[in-house]
Amino acid sequence: MKFRRTLLGLAMAATALAFTQGAIAQSNYKAEYKMSLVLGPPTPWGMSGKIWADLVKERTQGRINIKLYPGVSLIQGDQTREFSALRQGVIDMAVGSTINWSPQIKELNLFSLPFLTPDYAGLDALTQGDVGKKIFAAVDKAGAMPLAWSENGFRELTNSKKAIRTPVDLKGMKIRVVGSPLFSDTFTALGANPTQMSWADAQPALASGAVDGQENPMYLYTMLKMHTVGQKYITTWGYMADPLIYVVNKDVWNSWTPADREIVKQAAIDAGKQGIALSRKGLVEADKPLMKEAAANGATVVNLTAAEREAFVKATRPVYAKWKNTIGADLVNAAEKAIAGSRK
């Protein structure tokens, strides 16, 4: 009996200690966590973040409350500073673009290699396989905790001048690109005049004709009614995709209990699956409703043949080769192998 009482006493003490430690840990929780997003709801990107925040609040019974800050408003709209701010603790959490974080994490330039990924199957082979794990290891090493993937879609080309079917058609055209040297190299190789600017600056530039065209996912074309700013020619070339990554600041991550960390991670995985489905909606269906909507608004839609697309691939191969070494030849080779496997 005495032995049993001793065991019972030890068990109760251990339970009390665990409860106390959990209570102490949770007392260090913030009343609210700041999540940075470039785009807010109702875009697929913004919805990815909202779904994550809602799931976390529900599953932690309100222990972790997250507020969305779209427009990267926590850093005055400077997308390329987002990862640095996350690492420094200005931002607690983010659903971030591989493009925007590539200046700080060179491996993320993989997804921006021109014409690396031909389709969604190839993209899934990267993010959901060993390459995705290698990318997450790079993000972790750079100073943030990566949890799951979402997606901002393949980026298509639009302009106000003419239908683009060959690299020659792009010669001399002013194309707005994001602030990444790889994008500038790609469009320079195609004979265009790449112009780096924020999206806030791009819209009036497109409307006035100061800039001829831009590249972005198709859902943005229809959502932002880009036909109203002169973008009446669309070329679907799928030259690169923009996966999104769910991350948490490491100090924040370490402040949570192991159970809550698992909840936040699973919520990110679940939200990411929904975000991917939202980003592809209107494009994976047989009749591609988003393209039909664009055409109904007066846009001329050019769907490149395999031979036409190959001309763009050939024109950008020197850029691909240059950046392959910058990114890491082993990682690019692994990506090429994964994509080839997805096509069998």
Short mmCIF file of C-alpha atoms in Angstrom, two decimals:
data_model
loop_
_atom_site.label_atom_id
_atom_site.label_comp_id
_atom_site.label_asym_id
_atom_site.label_seq_id
_atom_site.Cartn_x
_atom_site.Cartn_y
_atom_site.Cartn_z
CA MET A 1 0.00 0.00 0.00
CA LYS A 2 2.76 2.37 0.94
CA PHE A 3 4.48 1.65 -2.38
CA ARG A 4 1.25 2.33 -4.28
CA ARG A 5 0.74 5.60 -2.42
CA THR A 6 4.28 6.61 -3.32
CA LEU A 7 3.67 5.88 -7.00
CA LEU A 8 0.36 7.73 -6.90
CA GLY A 9 2.05 10.68 -5.24
CA LEU A 10 4.80 10.76 -7.86
CA ALA A 11 2.25 10.59 -10.68
CA MET A 12 0.21 13.43 -9.21
CA ALA A 13 3.36 15.50 -8.72
CA ALA A 14 4.40 14.92 -12.34
CA THR A 15 0.95 15.90 -13.56
CA ALA A 16 0.99 19.03 -11.44
CA LEU A 17 4.46 19.92 -12.71
CA ALA A 18 3.39 19.47 -16.33
CA PHE A 19 0.30 21.56 -15.75
CA THR A 20 2.38 24.28 -14.07
CA GLN A 21 4.94 24.27 -16.87
CA GLY A 22 2.15 24.49 -19.44
CA ALA A 23 0.53 27.35 -17.56
CA ILE A 24 3.85 29.20 -17.33
CA ALA A 25 4.50 28.66 -21.03
CA GLN A 26 1.04 29.90 -21.99
CA SER A 27 1.42 32.94 -19.73
CA ASN A 28 4.23 33.97 -22.11
CA TYR A 29 1.90 33.86 -25.11
CA LYS A 30 1.15 37.15 -26.82
CA ALA A 31 -2.39 38.44 -26.79
CA GLU A 32 -2.14 38.71 -30.57
CA TYR A 33 0.29 37.51 -33.23
CA LYS A 34 1.03 39.50 -36.39
CA MET A 35 0.79 37.69 -39.72
CA SER A 36 2.23 39.41 -42.78
CA LEU A 37 0.71 38.94 -46.24
CA VAL A 38 1.31 40.68 -49.55
CA LEU A 39 -2.30 40.19 -50.66
CA GLY A 40 -5.30 39.97 -48.35
CA PRO A 41 -8.65 38.25 -48.80
CA PRO A 42 -10.44 37.63 -51.12
CA THR A 43 -7.34 36.61 -53.11
CA PRO A 44 -6.25 32.97 -52.76
CA TRP A 45 -3.08 34.24 -51.05
CA GLY A 46 -5.02 36.24 -48.50
CA MET A 47 -7.51 33.45 -47.96
CA SER A 48 -4.62 31.07 -47.29
CA GLY A 49 -3.61 33.27 -44.39
CA LYS A 50 -7.13 33.77 -43.08
CA ILE A 51 -7.89 30.06 -43.14
CA TRP A 52 -4.67 29.37 -41.21
CA ALA A 53 -5.46 32.04 -38.60
CA ASP A 54 -9.03 30.80 -38.17
CA LEU A 55 -7.98 27.16 -37.81
CA VAL A 56 -5.31 28.02 -35.26
CA LYS A 57 -7.70 30.07 -33.13
CA GLU A 58 -10.34 27.34 -33.25
CA ARG A 59 -7.99 24.44 -32.54
CA THR A 60 -6.11 26.19 -29.71
CA GLN A 61 -9.41 27.37 -28.19
CA GLY A 62 -8.27 30.97 -28.43
CA ARG A 63 -4.81 30.52 -26.92
CA ILE A 64 -3.24 31.73 -30.16
CA ASN A 65 -4.93 34.68 -31.86
CA ILE A 66 -3.59 35.93 -35.17
CA LYS A 67 -4.23 39.26 -36.89
CA LEU A 68 -3.66 39.60 -40.63
CA TYR A 69 -1.57 42.48 -42.01
CA PRO A 70 -2.01 42.44 -45.81
CA GLY A 71 -0.10 44.72 -48.13
CA VAL A 72 3.05 43.92 -46.10
CA SER A 73 1.90 46.91 -44.04
CA LEU A 74 4.17 45.99 -41.12
CA ILE A 75 7.14 47.00 -43.28
CA GLN A 76 5.61 49.87 -45.27
CA GLY A 77 4.81 47.69 -48.26
CA ASP A 78 8.39 46.64 -49.03
CA GLN A 79 7.92 42.99 -50.04
CA THR A 80 11.63 42.19 -50.27
CA ARG A 81 12.15 43.12 -46.58
CA GLU A 82 9.51 40.74 -45.31
CA PHE A 83 11.75 37.78 -44.49
CA SER A 84 14.33 39.94 -42.72
CA ALA A 85 11.57 41.52 -40.63
CA LEU A 86 10.21 38.07 -39.82
CA ARG A 87 13.61 36.88 -38.67
CA GLN A 88 14.05 40.01 -36.53
CA GLY A 89 10.67 39.61 -34.82
CA VAL A 90 8.92 42.60 -36.38
CA ILE A 91 6.64 39.98 -37.93
CA ASP A 92 5.50 36.88 -36.00
CA MET A 93 4.15 34.78 -38.86
CA ALA A 94 3.77 34.99 -42.62
CA VAL A 95 2.51 33.31 -45.73
CA GLY A 96 5.32 34.47 -47.96
CA SER A 97 6.33 34.36 -51.60
CA THR A 98 9.39 32.43 -52.71
CA ILE A 99 10.06 35.33 -55.09
CA ASN A 100 10.06 37.97 -52.37
CA TRP A 101 12.26 35.96 -50.01
CA SER A 102 14.78 34.89 -52.66
CA PRO A 103 17.18 37.81 -51.97
CA GLN A 104 17.73 36.39 -48.46
CA ILE A 105 17.50 32.67 -49.37
CA LYS A 106 19.20 31.94 -52.71
CA GLU A 107 17.65 28.48 -52.98
CA LEU A 108 14.19 30.03 -53.39
CA ASN A 109 15.25 31.36 -56.81
CA LEU A 110 14.76 27.77 -57.97
CA PHE A 111 11.07 28.37 -58.63
CA SER A 112 11.82 31.50 -60.68
CA LEU A 113 14.10 29.72 -63.15
CA PRO A 114 12.53 30.37 -66.55
CA PHE A 115 10.52 27.42 -67.81
CA LEU A 116 11.72 24.99 -65.13
CA THR A 117 8.25 23.74 -64.20
CA PRO A 118 5.92 22.89 -67.09
CA ASP A 119 2.72 22.20 -65.17
CA TYR A 120 1.04 21.68 -61.79
CA ALA A 121 2.21 18.07 -61.59
CA GLY A 122 5.80 19.25 -61.88
CA LEU A 123 5.25 21.93 -59.27
CA ASP A 124 3.71 19.42 -56.86
CA ALA A 125 6.67 17.10 -57.42
CA LEU A 126 8.94 19.89 -56.18
CA THR A 127 7.05 21.24 -53.19
CA GLN A 128 5.71 17.92 -51.91
CA GLY A 129 8.90 15.89 -52.36
CA ASP A 130 12.56 15.87 -51.39
CA VAL A 131 13.22 19.21 -53.11
CA GLY A 132 10.58 20.83 -50.91
CA LYS A 133 12.31 19.38 -47.84
CA LYS A 134 15.65 20.80 -48.98
CA ILE A 135 14.03 24.22 -49.46
CA PHE A 136 12.53 24.07 -45.97
CA ALA A 137 15.97 23.22 -44.56
CA ALA A 138 17.33 26.36 -46.25
CA VAL A 139 14.52 28.49 -44.80
CA ASP A 140 15.15 27.01 -41.36
CA LYS A 141 18.86 27.72 -41.65
CA ALA A 142 18.09 31.30 -42.71
CA GLY A 143 16.25 31.87 -39.43
CA ALA A 144 12.54 31.01 -39.65
CA MET A 145 10.42 27.91 -39.03
CA PRO A 146 8.80 26.65 -42.28
CA LEU A 147 5.61 24.63 -41.86
CA ALA A 148 3.69 24.16 -45.11
CA TRP A 149 3.26 25.12 -48.77
CA SER A 150 0.58 27.11 -50.53
CA GLU A 151 0.59 28.70 -53.95
CA ASN A 152 0.23 31.96 -55.86
CA GLY A 153 0.04 30.30 -59.25
CA PHE A 154 1.84 30.33 -62.58
CA ARG A 155 2.64 33.80 -63.86
CA GLU A 156 1.31 34.73 -67.30
CA LEU A 157 2.26 37.64 -69.55
CA THR A 158 -0.07 40.53 -70.41
CA ASN A 159 0.43 43.75 -72.37
CA SER A 160 -1.38 46.62 -74.05
CA LYS A 161 0.34 46.53 -77.46
CA LYS A 162 -0.01 43.25 -79.31
CA ALA A 163 -0.30 39.48 -79.15
CA ILE A 164 2.98 37.93 -78.01
CA ARG A 165 3.86 34.65 -79.72
CA THR A 166 7.65 34.87 -80.13
CA PRO A 167 10.55 36.48 -78.25
CA VAL A 168 10.85 38.94 -81.14
CA ASP A 169 7.36 40.25 -80.28
CA LEU A 170 8.69 41.34 -76.88
CA LYS A 171 11.57 43.38 -78.26
CA GLY A 172 11.74 46.83 -76.66
CA MET A 173 8.52 46.42 -74.67
CA LYS A 174 8.51 47.85 -71.14
CA ILE A 175 7.47 45.03 -68.81
CA ARG A 176 6.91 45.57 -65.10
CA VAL A 177 8.73 42.92 -63.05
CA VAL A 178 9.21 42.30 -59.34
CA GLY A 179 12.43 43.35 -57.60
CA SER A 180 14.45 40.24 -58.38
CA PRO A 181 17.58 40.21 -60.58
CA LEU A 182 16.53 36.87 -62.05
CA PHE A 183 13.35 38.42 -63.47
CA SER A 184 15.35 41.27 -64.99
CA ASP A 185 17.79 38.81 -66.56
CA THR A 186 14.96 36.71 -68.00
CA PHE A 187 13.14 39.60 -69.69
CA THR A 188 16.37 41.17 -70.91
CA ALA A 189 17.24 37.86 -72.59
CA LEU A 190 13.85 38.00 -74.32
CA GLY A 191 14.59 41.46 -75.72
CA ALA A 192 12.21 43.34 -73.43
CA ASN A 193 12.94 46.31 -71.20
CA PRO A 194 12.24 45.04 -67.67
CA THR A 195 11.16 47.73 -65.22
CA GLN A 196 11.23 46.93 -61.50
CA MET A 197 8.46 48.57 -59.48
CA SER A 198 5.98 47.81 -56.74
CA TRP A 199 2.46 46.82 -57.71
CA ALA A 200 1.16 50.08 -56.24
CA ASP A 201 3.32 51.97 -58.75
CA ALA A 202 2.65 49.52 -61.56
CA GLN A 203 -1.10 50.07 -61.80
CA PRO A 204 -0.99 53.78 -62.71
CA ALA A 205 2.02 53.12 -64.96
CA LEU A 206 0.03 50.52 -66.88
CA ALA A 207 -3.03 52.78 -67.06
CA SER A 208 -1.02 55.69 -68.48
CA GLY A 209 0.93 53.54 -70.91
CA ALA A 210 4.27 54.35 -69.27
CA VAL A 211 4.67 50.58 -68.91
CA ASP A 212 3.43 48.21 -71.62
CA GLY A 213 2.90 44.98 -69.74
CA GLN A 214 3.38 42.81 -66.69
CA GLU A 215 3.41 39.18 -65.52
CA ASN A 216 1.20 37.82 -62.74
CA PRO A 217 -1.17 34.93 -61.95
CA MET A 218 -4.40 34.92 -63.94
CA TYR A 219 -6.65 35.23 -60.89
CA LEU A 220 -5.15 38.68 -60.32
CA TYR A 221 -5.85 39.68 -63.92
CA THR A 222 -9.55 39.05 -63.50
CA MET A 223 -9.83 40.14 -59.87
CA LEU A 224 -8.11 43.48 -60.52
CA LYS A 225 -9.94 43.95 -63.86
CA MET A 226 -6.66 44.55 -65.62
CA HIS A 227 -8.39 44.92 -68.96
CA THR A 228 -9.40 48.37 -67.65
CA VAL A 229 -5.73 49.44 -67.51
CA GLY A 230 -5.04 48.48 -71.10
CA GLN A 231 -3.91 44.88 -70.57
CA LYS A 232 -5.82 43.43 -73.49
CA TYR A 233 -3.34 40.81 -74.70
CA ILE A 234 -2.61 37.69 -72.65
CA THR A 235 0.01 35.05 -73.40
CA THR A 236 -0.31 31.86 -71.36
CA TRP A 237 3.25 30.60 -71.21
CA GLY A 238 3.58 29.39 -67.59
CA TYR A 239 7.18 30.49 -67.50
CA MET A 240 7.44 30.21 -63.71
CA ALA A 241 5.34 29.55 -60.62
CA ASP A 242 5.29 31.21 -57.23
CA PRO A 243 4.86 28.79 -54.31
CA LEU A 244 4.04 30.32 -50.92
CA ILE A 245 5.50 29.19 -47.60
CA TYR A 246 3.87 29.28 -44.16
CA VAL A 247 6.48 30.32 -41.59
CA VAL A 248 6.74 31.36 -37.94
CA ASN A 249 9.41 33.46 -36.24
CA LYS A 250 11.65 31.06 -34.30
CA ASP A 251 11.37 32.85 -30.95
CA VAL A 252 7.59 32.78 -31.27
CA TRP A 253 7.69 29.13 -32.28
CA ASN A 254 9.84 28.21 -29.29
CA SER A 255 7.53 30.11 -26.92
CA TRP A 256 4.64 27.76 -27.67
CA THR A 257 4.06 24.39 -26.05
CA PRO A 258 4.90 21.33 -28.17
CA ALA A 259 1.19 20.56 -28.44
CA ASP A 260 0.39 24.03 -29.75
CA ARG A 261 3.27 23.88 -32.21
CA GLU A 262 1.79 20.71 -33.66
CA ILE A 263 -1.63 22.36 -33.89
CA VAL A 264 -0.20 25.40 -35.70
CA LYS A 265 1.75 23.19 -38.11
CA GLN A 266 -1.20 20.96 -38.98
CA ALA A 267 -3.40 24.03 -39.42
CA ALA A 268 -0.84 25.41 -41.88
CA ILE A 269 -0.79 22.15 -43.83
CA ASP A 270 -4.60 22.08 -43.98
CA ALA A 271 -4.82 25.76 -44.96
CA GLY A 272 -2.13 25.28 -47.59
CA LYS A 273 -4.09 22.55 -49.33
CA GLN A 274 -7.11 24.86 -49.50
CA GLY A 275 -4.92 27.74 -50.70
CA ILE A 276 -3.50 25.64 -53.54
CA ALA A 277 -7.00 24.65 -54.64
CA LEU A 278 -8.12 28.29 -54.56
CA SER A 279 -5.13 29.47 -56.61
CA ARG A 280 -5.85 26.90 -59.31
CA LYS A 281 -9.60 27.44 -59.44
CA GLY A 282 -10.75 28.51 -62.89
CA LEU A 283 -7.62 27.16 -64.57
CA VAL A 284 -7.65 23.40 -64.00
CA GLU A 285 -11.20 22.87 -65.24
CA ALA A 286 -11.62 21.77 -68.85
CA ASP A 287 -13.22 25.04 -69.94
CA LYS A 288 -10.85 27.26 -67.90
CA PRO A 289 -13.44 29.81 -66.66
CA LEU A 290 -10.82 32.47 -65.84
CA MET A 291 -9.59 32.53 -69.43
CA LYS A 292 -13.17 32.66 -70.71
CA GLU A 293 -13.87 35.61 -68.41
CA ALA A 294 -10.82 37.47 -69.70
CA ALA A 295 -11.86 36.86 -73.30
CA ALA A 296 -15.40 38.03 -72.51
CA ASN A 297 -13.91 41.31 -71.28
CA GLY A 298 -12.25 41.86 -74.65
CA ALA A 299 -8.84 40.28 -74.06
CA THR A 300 -7.02 38.41 -76.81
CA VAL A 301 -5.74 35.16 -75.29
CA VAL A 302 -2.72 33.52 -76.90
CA ASN A 303 -2.12 29.88 -75.98
CA LEU A 304 1.37 29.01 -77.15
CA THR A 305 1.95 25.80 -79.06
CA ALA A 306 4.73 23.51 -77.84
CA ALA A 307 7.00 24.80 -80.61
CA GLU A 308 6.23 28.45 -79.81
CA ARG A 309 6.92 27.91 -76.12
CA GLU A 310 10.18 26.17 -76.94
CA ALA A 311 11.43 29.35 -78.65
CA PHE A 312 11.07 31.20 -75.33
CA VAL A 313 12.77 28.32 -73.50
CA LYS A 314 15.73 28.45 -75.90
CA ALA A 315 16.06 32.24 -75.60
CA THR A 316 16.27 32.07 -71.80
CA ARG A 317 18.63 29.06 -71.47
CA PRO A 318 21.70 31.26 -70.82
CA VAL A 319 19.84 32.84 -67.88
CA TYR A 320 18.86 29.39 -66.63
CA ALA A 321 22.48 28.21 -66.80
CA LYS A 322 23.81 31.31 -65.04
CA TRP A 323 21.35 31.07 -62.17
CA LYS A 324 21.66 27.30 -61.83
CA ASN A 325 25.10 27.79 -60.33
CA THR A 326 23.91 30.63 -58.09
CA ILE A 327 21.04 28.57 -56.71
CA GLY A 328 23.08 25.38 -56.42
CA ALA A 329 23.56 22.89 -59.23
CA ASP A 330 22.72 19.91 -57.01
CA LEU A 331 19.37 21.41 -56.00
CA VAL A 332 18.47 22.30 -59.60
CA ASN A 333 19.47 18.83 -60.80
CA ALA A 334 17.27 17.29 -58.11
CA ALA A 335 14.39 19.53 -59.23
CA GLU A 336 14.83 18.56 -62.87
CA LYS A 337 14.83 14.88 -61.93
CA ALA A 338 11.66 15.28 -59.82
CA ILE A 339 9.85 17.08 -62.62
CA ALA A 340 10.90 14.45 -65.17
CA GLY A 341 9.54 11.78 -62.83
CA SER A 342 6.19 13.56 -62.62
CA ARG A 343 5.74 13.29 -66.39
CA LYS A 344 6.08 9.52 -66.65
#
